Tab-separated table of N, CA, C and O in Angstrom:
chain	number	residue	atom	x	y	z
A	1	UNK	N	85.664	90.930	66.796
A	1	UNK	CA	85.090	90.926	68.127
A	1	UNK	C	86.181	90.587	69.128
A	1	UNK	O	87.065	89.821	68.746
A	2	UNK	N	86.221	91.057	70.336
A	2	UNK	CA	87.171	91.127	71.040
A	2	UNK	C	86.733	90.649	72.711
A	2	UNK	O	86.009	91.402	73.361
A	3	UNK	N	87.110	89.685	73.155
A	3	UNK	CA	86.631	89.073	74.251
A	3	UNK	C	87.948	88.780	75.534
A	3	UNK	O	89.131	88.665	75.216
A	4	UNK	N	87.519	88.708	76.779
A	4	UNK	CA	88.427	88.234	77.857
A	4	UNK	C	87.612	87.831	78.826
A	4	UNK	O	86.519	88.245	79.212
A	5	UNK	N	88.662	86.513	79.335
A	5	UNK	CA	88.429	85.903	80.568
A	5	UNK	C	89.193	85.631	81.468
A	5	UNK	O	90.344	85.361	81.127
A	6	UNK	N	88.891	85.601	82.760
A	6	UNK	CA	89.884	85.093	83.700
A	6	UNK	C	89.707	83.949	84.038
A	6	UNK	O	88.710	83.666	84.702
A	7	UNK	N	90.633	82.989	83.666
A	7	UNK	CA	90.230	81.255	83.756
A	7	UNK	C	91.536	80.671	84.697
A	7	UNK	O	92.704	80.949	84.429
A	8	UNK	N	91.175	79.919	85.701
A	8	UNK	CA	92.267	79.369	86.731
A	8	UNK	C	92.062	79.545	88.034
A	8	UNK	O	90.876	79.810	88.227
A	9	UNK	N	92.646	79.518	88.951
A	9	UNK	CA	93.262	78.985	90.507
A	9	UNK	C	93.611	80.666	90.602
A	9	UNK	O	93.796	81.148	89.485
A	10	UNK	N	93.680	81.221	91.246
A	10	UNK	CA	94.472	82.276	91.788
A	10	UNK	C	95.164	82.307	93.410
A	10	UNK	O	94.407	82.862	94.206
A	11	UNK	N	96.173	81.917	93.881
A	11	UNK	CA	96.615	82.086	95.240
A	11	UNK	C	96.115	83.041	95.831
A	11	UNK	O	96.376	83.978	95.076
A	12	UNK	N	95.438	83.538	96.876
A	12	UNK	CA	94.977	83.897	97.802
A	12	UNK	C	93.816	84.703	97.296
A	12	UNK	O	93.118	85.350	98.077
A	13	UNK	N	93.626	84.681	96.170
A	13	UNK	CA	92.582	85.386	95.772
A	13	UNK	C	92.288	86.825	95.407
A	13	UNK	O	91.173	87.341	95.349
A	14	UNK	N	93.467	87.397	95.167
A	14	UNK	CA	94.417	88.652	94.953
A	14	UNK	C	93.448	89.789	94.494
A	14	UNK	O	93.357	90.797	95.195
A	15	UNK	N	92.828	89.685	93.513
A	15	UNK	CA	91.884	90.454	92.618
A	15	UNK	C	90.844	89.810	92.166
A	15	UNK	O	90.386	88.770	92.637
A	16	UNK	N	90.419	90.452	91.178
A	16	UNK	CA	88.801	90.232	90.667
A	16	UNK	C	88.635	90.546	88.945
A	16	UNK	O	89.073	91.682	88.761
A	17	UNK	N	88.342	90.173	88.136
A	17	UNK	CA	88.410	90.849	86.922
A	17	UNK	C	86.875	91.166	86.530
A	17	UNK	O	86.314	90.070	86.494
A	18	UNK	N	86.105	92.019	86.271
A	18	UNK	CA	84.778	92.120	85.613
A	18	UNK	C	84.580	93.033	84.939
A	18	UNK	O	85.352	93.967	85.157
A	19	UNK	N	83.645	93.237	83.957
A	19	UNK	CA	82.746	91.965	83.751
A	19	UNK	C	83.944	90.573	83.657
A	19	UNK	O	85.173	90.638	83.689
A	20	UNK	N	83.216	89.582	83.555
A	20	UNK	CA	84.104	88.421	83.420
A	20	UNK	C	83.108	87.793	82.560
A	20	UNK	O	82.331	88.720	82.331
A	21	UNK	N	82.675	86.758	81.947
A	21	UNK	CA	83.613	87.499	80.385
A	21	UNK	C	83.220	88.607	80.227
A	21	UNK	O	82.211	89.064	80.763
A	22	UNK	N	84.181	89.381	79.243
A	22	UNK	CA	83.682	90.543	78.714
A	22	UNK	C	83.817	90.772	77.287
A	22	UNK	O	84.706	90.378	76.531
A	23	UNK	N	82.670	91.553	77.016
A	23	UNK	CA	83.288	91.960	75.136
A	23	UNK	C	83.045	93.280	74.806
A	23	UNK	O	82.644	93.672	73.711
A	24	UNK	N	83.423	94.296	76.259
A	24	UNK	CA	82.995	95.482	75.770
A	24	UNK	C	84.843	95.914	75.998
A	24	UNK	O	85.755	95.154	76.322
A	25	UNK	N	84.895	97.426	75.679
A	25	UNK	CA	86.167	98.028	75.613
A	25	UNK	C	87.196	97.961	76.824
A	25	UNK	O	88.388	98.198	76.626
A	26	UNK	N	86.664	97.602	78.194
A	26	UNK	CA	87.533	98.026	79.278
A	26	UNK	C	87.011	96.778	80.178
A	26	UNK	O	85.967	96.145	80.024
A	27	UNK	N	88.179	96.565	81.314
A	27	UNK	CA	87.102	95.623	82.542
A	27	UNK	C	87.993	96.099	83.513
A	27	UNK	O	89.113	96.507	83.205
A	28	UNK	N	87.535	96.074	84.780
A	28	UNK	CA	88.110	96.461	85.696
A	28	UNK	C	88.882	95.407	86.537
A	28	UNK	O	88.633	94.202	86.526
A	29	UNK	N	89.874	96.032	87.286
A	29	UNK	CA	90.718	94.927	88.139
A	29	UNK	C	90.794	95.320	89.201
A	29	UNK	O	91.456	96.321	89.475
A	30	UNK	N	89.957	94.449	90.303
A	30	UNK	CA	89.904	95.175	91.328
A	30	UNK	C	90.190	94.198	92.544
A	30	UNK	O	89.545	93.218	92.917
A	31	UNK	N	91.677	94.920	93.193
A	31	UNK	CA	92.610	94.386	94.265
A	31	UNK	C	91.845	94.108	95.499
A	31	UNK	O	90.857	94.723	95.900
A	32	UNK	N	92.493	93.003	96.099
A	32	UNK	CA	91.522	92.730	97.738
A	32	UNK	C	92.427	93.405	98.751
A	32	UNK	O	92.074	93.361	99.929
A	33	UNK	N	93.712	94.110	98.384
A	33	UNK	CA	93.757	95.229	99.234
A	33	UNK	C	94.640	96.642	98.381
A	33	UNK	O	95.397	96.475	97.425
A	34	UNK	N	94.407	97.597	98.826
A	34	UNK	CA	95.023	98.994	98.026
A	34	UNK	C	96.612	98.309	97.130
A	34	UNK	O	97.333	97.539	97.765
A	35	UNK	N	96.817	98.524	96.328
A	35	UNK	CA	98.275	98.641	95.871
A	35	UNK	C	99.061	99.317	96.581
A	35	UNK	O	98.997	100.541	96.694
A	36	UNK	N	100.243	98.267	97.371
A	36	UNK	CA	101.343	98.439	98.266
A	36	UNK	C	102.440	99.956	97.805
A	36	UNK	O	103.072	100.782	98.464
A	37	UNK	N	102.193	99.703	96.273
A	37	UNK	CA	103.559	100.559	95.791
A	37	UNK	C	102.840	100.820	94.366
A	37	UNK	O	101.799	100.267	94.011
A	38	UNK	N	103.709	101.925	93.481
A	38	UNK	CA	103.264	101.671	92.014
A	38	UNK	C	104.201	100.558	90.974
A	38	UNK	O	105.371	100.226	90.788
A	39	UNK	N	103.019	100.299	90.537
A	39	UNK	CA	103.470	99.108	89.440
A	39	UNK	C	103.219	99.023	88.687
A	39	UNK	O	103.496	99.905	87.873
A	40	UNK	N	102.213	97.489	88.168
A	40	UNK	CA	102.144	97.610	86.151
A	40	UNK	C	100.617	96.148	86.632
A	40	UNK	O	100.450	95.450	87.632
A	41	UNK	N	99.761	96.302	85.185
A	41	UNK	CA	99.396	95.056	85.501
A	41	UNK	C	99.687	94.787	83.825
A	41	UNK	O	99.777	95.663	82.965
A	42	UNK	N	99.799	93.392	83.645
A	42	UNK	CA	99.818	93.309	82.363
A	42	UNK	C	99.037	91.815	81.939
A	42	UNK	O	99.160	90.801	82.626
A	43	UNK	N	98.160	91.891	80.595
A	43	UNK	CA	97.911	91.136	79.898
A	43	UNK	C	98.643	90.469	78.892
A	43	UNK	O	99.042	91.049	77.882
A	44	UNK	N	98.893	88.911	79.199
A	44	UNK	CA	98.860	88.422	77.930
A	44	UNK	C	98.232	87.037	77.022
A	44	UNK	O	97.478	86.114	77.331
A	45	UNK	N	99.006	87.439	75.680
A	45	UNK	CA	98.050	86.104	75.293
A	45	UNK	C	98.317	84.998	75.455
A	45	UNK	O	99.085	84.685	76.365
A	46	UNK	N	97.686	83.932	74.499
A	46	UNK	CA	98.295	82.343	75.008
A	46	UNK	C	99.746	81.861	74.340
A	46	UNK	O	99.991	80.655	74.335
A	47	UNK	N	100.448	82.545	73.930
A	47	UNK	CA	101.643	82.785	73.741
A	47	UNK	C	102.908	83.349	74.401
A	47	UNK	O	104.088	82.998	74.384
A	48	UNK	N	102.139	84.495	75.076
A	48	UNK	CA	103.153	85.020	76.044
A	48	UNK	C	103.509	86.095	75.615
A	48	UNK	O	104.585	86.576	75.971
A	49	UNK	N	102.726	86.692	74.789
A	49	UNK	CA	103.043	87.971	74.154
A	49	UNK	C	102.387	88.665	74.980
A	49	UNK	O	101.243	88.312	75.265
A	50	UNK	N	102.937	89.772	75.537
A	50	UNK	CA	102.634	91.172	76.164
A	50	UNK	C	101.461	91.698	75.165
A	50	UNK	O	101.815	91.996	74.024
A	51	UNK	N	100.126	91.829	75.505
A	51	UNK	CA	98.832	92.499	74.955
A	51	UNK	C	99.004	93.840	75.471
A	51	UNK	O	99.207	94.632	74.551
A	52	UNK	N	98.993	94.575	77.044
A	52	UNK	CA	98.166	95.488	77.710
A	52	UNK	C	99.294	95.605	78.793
A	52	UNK	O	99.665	94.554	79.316
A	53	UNK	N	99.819	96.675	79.141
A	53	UNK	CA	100.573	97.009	80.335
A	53	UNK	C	99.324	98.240	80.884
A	53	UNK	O	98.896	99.142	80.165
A	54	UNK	N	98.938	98.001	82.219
A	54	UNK	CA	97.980	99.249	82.585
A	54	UNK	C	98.985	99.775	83.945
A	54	UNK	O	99.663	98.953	84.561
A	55	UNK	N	98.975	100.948	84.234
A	55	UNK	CA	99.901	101.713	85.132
A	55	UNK	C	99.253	101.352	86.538
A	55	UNK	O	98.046	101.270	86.311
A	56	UNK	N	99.438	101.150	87.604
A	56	UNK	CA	98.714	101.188	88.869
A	56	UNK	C	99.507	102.458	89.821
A	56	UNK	O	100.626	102.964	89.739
A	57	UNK	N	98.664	102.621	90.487
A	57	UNK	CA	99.390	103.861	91.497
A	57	UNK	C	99.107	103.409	93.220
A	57	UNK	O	98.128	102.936	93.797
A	58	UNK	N	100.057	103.692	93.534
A	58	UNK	CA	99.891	102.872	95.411
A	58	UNK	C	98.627	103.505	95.842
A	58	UNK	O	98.292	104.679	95.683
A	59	UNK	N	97.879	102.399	96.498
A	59	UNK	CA	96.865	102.921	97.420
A	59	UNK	C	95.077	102.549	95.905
A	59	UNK	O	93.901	102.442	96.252
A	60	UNK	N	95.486	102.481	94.772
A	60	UNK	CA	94.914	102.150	93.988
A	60	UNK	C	94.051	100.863	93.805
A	60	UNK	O	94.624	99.936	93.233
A	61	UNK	N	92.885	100.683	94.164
A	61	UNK	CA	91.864	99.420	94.814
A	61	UNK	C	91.483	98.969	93.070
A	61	UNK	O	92.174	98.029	92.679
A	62	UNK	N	90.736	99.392	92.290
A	62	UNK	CA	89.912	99.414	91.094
A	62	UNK	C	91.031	100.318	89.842
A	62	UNK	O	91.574	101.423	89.874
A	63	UNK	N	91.009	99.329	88.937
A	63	UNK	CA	92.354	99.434	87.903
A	63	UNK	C	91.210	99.244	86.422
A	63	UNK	O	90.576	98.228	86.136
A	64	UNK	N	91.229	100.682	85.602
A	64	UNK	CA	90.577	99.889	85.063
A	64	UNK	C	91.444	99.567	83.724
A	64	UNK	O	92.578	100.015	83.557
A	65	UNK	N	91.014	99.036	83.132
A	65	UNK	CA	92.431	98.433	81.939
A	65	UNK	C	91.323	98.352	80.653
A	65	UNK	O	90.159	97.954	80.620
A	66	UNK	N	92.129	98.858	79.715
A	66	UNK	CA	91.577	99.593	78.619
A	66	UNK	C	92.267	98.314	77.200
A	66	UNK	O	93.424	98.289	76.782
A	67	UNK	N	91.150	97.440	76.772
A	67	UNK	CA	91.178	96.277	76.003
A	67	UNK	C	91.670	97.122	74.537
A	67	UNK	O	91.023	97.983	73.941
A	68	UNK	N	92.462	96.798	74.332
A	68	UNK	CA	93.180	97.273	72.911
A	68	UNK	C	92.462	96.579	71.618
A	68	UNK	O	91.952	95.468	71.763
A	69	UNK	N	92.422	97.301	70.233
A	69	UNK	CA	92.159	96.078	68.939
A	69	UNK	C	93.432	95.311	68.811
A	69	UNK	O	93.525	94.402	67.986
């Protein structure tokens, strides 16, 4: 079974993750303003290991990011 949460403080309040928790295949990430430029978002675990790099494209509001096994 495969689960995520977004737990903490975030400075200015940047994004959104939902569902929150989740335990289905995907959750979305969705910016409080368009993506400036293209970039990356990435997950990781409580280690610091790189899980999930998802691609973003400028102008891109709702990211959705695709939960790996």
């Amino acid at each position: 079974e495969r689960s995520l949460a977004v737990k903490g403080k975030l400075e200015l309040k940047s994004f959104q993750v939902y569902p929150n928790p989740s335990n289905v295949d995907f959750v979305i990430c969705k910016l409080a303003q368009p993506a400036r430029m293209d970039g990356q978002i990435q997950i990781f675990d409580q280690t610091g290991r790189i899980l999930i790099t998802q691609q973003v494209k400028k102008g891109q509001v709702e990211i959705p990011v695709f939960l790996e096994d």
